[in-house]
Short mmCIF file of C-alpha atoms in Angstrom, two decimals:
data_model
loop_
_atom_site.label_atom_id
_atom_site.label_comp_id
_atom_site.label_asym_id
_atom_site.label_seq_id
_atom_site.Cartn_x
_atom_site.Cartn_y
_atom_site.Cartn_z
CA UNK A 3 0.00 0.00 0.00
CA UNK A 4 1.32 3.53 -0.65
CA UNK A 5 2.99 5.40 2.37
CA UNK A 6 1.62 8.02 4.53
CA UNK A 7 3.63 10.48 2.48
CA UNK A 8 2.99 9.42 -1.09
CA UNK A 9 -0.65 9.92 0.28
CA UNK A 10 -0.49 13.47 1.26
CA UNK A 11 2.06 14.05 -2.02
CA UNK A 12 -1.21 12.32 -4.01
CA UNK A 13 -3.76 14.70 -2.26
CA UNK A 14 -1.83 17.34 -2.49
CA UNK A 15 -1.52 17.32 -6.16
CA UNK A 16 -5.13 16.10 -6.98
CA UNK A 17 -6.25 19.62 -5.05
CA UNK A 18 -3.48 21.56 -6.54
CA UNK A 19 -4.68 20.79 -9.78
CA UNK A 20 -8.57 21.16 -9.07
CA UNK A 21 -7.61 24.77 -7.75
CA UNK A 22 -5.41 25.72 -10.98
CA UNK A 23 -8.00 23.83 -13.09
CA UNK A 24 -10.41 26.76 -11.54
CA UNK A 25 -12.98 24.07 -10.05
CA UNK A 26 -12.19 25.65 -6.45
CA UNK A 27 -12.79 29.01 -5.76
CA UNK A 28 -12.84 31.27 -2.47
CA UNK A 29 -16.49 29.89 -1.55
CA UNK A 30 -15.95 26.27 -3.02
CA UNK A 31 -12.74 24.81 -1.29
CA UNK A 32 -14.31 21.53 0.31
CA UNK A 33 -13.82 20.72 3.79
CA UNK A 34 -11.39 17.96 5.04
CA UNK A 35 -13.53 15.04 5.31
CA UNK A 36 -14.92 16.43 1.74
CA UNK A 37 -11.58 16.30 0.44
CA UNK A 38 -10.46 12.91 2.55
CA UNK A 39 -13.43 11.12 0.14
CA UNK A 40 -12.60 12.40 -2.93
CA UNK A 41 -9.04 11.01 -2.42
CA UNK A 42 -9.54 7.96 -1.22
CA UNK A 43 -7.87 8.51 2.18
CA UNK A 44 -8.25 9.22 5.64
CA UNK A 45 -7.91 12.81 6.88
CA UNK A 46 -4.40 12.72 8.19
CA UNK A 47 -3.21 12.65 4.51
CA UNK A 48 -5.46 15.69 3.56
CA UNK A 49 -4.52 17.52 6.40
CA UNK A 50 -0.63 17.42 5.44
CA UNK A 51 -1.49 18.28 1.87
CA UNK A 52 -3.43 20.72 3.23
CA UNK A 53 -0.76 22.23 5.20
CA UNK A 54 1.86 21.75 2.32
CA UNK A 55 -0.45 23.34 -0.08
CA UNK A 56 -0.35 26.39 2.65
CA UNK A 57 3.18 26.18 3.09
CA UNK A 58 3.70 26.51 -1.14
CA UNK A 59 1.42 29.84 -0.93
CA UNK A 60 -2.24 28.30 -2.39
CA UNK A 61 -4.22 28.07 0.81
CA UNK A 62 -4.65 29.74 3.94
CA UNK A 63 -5.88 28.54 6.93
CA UNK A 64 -8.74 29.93 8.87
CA UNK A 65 -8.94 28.59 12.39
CA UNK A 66 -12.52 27.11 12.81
CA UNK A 67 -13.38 28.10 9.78
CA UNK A 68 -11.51 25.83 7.26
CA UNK A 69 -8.72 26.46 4.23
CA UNK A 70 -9.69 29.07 1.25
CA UNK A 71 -7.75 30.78 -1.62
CA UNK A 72 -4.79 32.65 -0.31
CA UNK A 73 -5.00 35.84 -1.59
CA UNK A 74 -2.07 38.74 -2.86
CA UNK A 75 -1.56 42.11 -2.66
CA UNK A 76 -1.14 43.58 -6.07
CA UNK A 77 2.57 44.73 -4.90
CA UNK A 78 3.36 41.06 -3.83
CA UNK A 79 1.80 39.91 -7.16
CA UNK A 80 4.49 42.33 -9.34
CA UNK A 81 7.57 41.82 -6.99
CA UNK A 82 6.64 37.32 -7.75
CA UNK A 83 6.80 38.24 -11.47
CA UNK A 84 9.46 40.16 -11.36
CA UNK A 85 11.13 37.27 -9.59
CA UNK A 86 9.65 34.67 -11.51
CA UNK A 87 10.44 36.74 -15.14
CA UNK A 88 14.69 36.72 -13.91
CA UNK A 89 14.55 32.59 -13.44
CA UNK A 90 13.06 32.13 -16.83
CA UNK A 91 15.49 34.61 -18.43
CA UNK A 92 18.11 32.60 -16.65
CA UNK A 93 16.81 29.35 -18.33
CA UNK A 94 16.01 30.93 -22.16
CA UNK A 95 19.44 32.18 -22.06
CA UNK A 96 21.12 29.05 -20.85
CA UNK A 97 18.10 26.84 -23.83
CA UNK A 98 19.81 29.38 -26.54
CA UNK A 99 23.53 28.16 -25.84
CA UNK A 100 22.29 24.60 -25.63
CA UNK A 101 19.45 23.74 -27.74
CA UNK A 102 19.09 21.52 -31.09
CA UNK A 103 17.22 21.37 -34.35
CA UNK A 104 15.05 19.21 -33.00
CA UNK A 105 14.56 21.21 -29.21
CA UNK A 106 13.46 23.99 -31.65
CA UNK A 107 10.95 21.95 -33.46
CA UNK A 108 9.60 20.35 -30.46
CA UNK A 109 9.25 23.78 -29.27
CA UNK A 110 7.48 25.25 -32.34
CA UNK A 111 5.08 22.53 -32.58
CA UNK A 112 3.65 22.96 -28.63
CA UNK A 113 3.08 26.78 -30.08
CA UNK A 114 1.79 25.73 -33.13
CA UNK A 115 -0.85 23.88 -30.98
CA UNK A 116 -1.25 27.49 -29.09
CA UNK A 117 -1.65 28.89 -32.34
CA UNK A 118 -5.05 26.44 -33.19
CA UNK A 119 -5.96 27.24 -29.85
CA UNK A 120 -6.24 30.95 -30.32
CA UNK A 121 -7.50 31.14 -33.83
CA UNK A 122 -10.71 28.77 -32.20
CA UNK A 123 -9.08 25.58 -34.02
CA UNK A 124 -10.09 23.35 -30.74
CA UNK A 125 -13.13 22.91 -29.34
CA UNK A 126 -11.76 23.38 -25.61
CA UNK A 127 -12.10 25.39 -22.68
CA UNK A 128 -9.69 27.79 -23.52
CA UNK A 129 -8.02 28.69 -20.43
CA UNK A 130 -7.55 25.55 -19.28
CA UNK A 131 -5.54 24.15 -23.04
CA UNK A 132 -3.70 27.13 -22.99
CA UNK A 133 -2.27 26.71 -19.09
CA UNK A 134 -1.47 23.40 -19.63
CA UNK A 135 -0.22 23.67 -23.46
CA UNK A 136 1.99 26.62 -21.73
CA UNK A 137 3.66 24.76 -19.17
CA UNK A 138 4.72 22.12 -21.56
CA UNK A 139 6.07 24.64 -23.45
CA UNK A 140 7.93 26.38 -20.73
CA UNK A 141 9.03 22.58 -19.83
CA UNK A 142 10.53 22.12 -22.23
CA UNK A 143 12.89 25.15 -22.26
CA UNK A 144 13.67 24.05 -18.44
CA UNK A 145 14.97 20.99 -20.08
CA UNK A 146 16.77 22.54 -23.26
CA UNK A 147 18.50 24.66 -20.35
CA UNK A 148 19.86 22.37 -18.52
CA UNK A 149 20.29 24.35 -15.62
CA UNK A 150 19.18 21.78 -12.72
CA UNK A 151 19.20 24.18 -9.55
CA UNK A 152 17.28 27.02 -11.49
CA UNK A 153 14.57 24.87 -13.12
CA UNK A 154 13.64 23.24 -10.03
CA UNK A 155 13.38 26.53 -8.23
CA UNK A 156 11.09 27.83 -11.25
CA UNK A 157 9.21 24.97 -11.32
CA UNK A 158 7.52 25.55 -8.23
CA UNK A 159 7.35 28.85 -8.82
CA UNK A 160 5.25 27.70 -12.35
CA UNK A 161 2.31 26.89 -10.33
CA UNK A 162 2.16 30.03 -8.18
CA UNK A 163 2.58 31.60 -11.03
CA UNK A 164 -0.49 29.83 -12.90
CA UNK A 165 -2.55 30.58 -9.82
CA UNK A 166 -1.98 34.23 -9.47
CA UNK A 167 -3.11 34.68 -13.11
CA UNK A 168 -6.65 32.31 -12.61
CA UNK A 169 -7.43 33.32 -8.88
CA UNK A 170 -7.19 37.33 -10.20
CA UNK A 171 -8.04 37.62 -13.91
CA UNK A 172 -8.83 36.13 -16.99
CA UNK A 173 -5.35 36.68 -18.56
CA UNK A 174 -4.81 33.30 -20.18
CA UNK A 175 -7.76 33.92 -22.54
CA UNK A 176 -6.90 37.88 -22.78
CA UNK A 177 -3.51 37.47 -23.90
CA UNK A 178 -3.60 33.88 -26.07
CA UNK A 179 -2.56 34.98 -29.50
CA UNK A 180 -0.06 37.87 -27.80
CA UNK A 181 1.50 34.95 -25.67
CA UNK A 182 1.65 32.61 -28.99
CA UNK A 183 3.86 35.56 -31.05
CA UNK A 184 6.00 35.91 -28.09
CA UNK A 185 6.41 32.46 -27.87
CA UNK A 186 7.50 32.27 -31.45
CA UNK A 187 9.62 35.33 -30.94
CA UNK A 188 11.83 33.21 -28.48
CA UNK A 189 12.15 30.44 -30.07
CA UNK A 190 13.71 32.05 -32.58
CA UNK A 191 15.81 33.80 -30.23
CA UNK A 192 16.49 30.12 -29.05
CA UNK A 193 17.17 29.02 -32.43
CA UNK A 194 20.02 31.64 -33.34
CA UNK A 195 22.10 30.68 -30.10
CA UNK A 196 21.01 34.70 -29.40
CA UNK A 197 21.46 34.53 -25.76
CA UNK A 198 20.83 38.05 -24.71
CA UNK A 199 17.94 38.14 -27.20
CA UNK A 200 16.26 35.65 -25.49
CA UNK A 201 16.98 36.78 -21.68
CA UNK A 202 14.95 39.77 -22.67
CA UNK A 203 12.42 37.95 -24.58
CA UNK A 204 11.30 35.66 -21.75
CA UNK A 205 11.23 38.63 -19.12
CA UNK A 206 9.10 40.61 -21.25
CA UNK A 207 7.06 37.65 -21.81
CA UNK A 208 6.18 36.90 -18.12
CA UNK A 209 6.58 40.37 -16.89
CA UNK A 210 3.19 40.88 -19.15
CA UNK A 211 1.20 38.36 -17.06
CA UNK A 212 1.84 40.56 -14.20
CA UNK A 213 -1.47 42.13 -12.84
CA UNK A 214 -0.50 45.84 -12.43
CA UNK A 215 -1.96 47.73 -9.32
#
């Protein structure tokens, strides 16, 4: 049977991903027993996802009252982007020293899917494709980079980032077909090896996400 931990690791991705996947919202997060059957578990599992997913900056708990959205300032919101946008500069630069032919195509053909997306090509919820066609995407150039200690750190910082955008606007749908140019833009920065081209590409392309005050 799974450990106690690979239990709460289990929960605490399954709500992650209902959260980012917008099917909890401030009134709708369930309570523990709620969340304990929906796993498959016993509360002591939910509870440590619970206070993990806390911990990470998703939840916040309310004594007596139960866990709900954590919510941001819009001056924490733009210093996280500005902190987020340096990490993936870090990693396009480091993809445009290192990637291949083939990184490049791989790369072009998750936008080319963002491309269908925005010109109404799938028959989707919108947001939703897009988030998850973006983080591949975004993946991939963690990979291409090969710049262990930074990816990791960015990777959890992927998710925040994903929340921020869904729990305060609508900016995934707002800015598909701008995000799909500026994803083209830097993989061609990628593509020419221009390293400084693509530093500023990928700031300017998450420093746009950020919700301005």
């Amino acid at each position: 049977c799974m450990s106690r931990q690979k239990l709460a690791d289990s929960c605490s991705e399954m709500v992650k991903e209902r959260i980012l996947d917008g099917e909890f919202n401030q009134n709708g997060i369930p309570g523990v027993d709620d969340l304990a059957a929906a796993c498959g578990v016993s509360r002591q599992p939910v509870l440590t996802a619970i206070k993990r997913l806390e911990f990470e900056g998703f939840l916040e708990v309310v004594p007596q009252v139960g866990s709900r959205l954590k919510e941001y300032t819009p001056r924490e919101i733009r210093h996280f982007f500005e902190l987020f946008a340096e990490g993936e500069a870090i990693l396009a630069r480091e993809a445009a020293h290192n990637a291949t032919p083939l990184d490049c195509g791989i790369l072009r053909a998750i936008n080319d899917e963002i491309h269908r997306l925005a010109q109404g090509e799938v028959g989707t919820d919108v947001a939703l494709a897009y988030r998850r066609l973006n983080r591949r995407f975004h993946l991939r150039i963690r990979d291409i980079s090969n710049s262990r200690v930074v990816s990791s750190v960015i990777e959890n910082l992927g998710d925040l980032s994903d929340y921020v955008i869904i729990t305060r606007s609508n900016k995934f749908r707002d800015r598909l077909l701008m995000a799909a140019a500026e994803h083209d833009a830097l993989v061609g920065f990628i593509q020419n090896g221009d390293a400084e081209g693509a530093t500023d590409c990928a700031r300017r392309h998450i420093l746009a996400f950020s919700i301005s005050e």
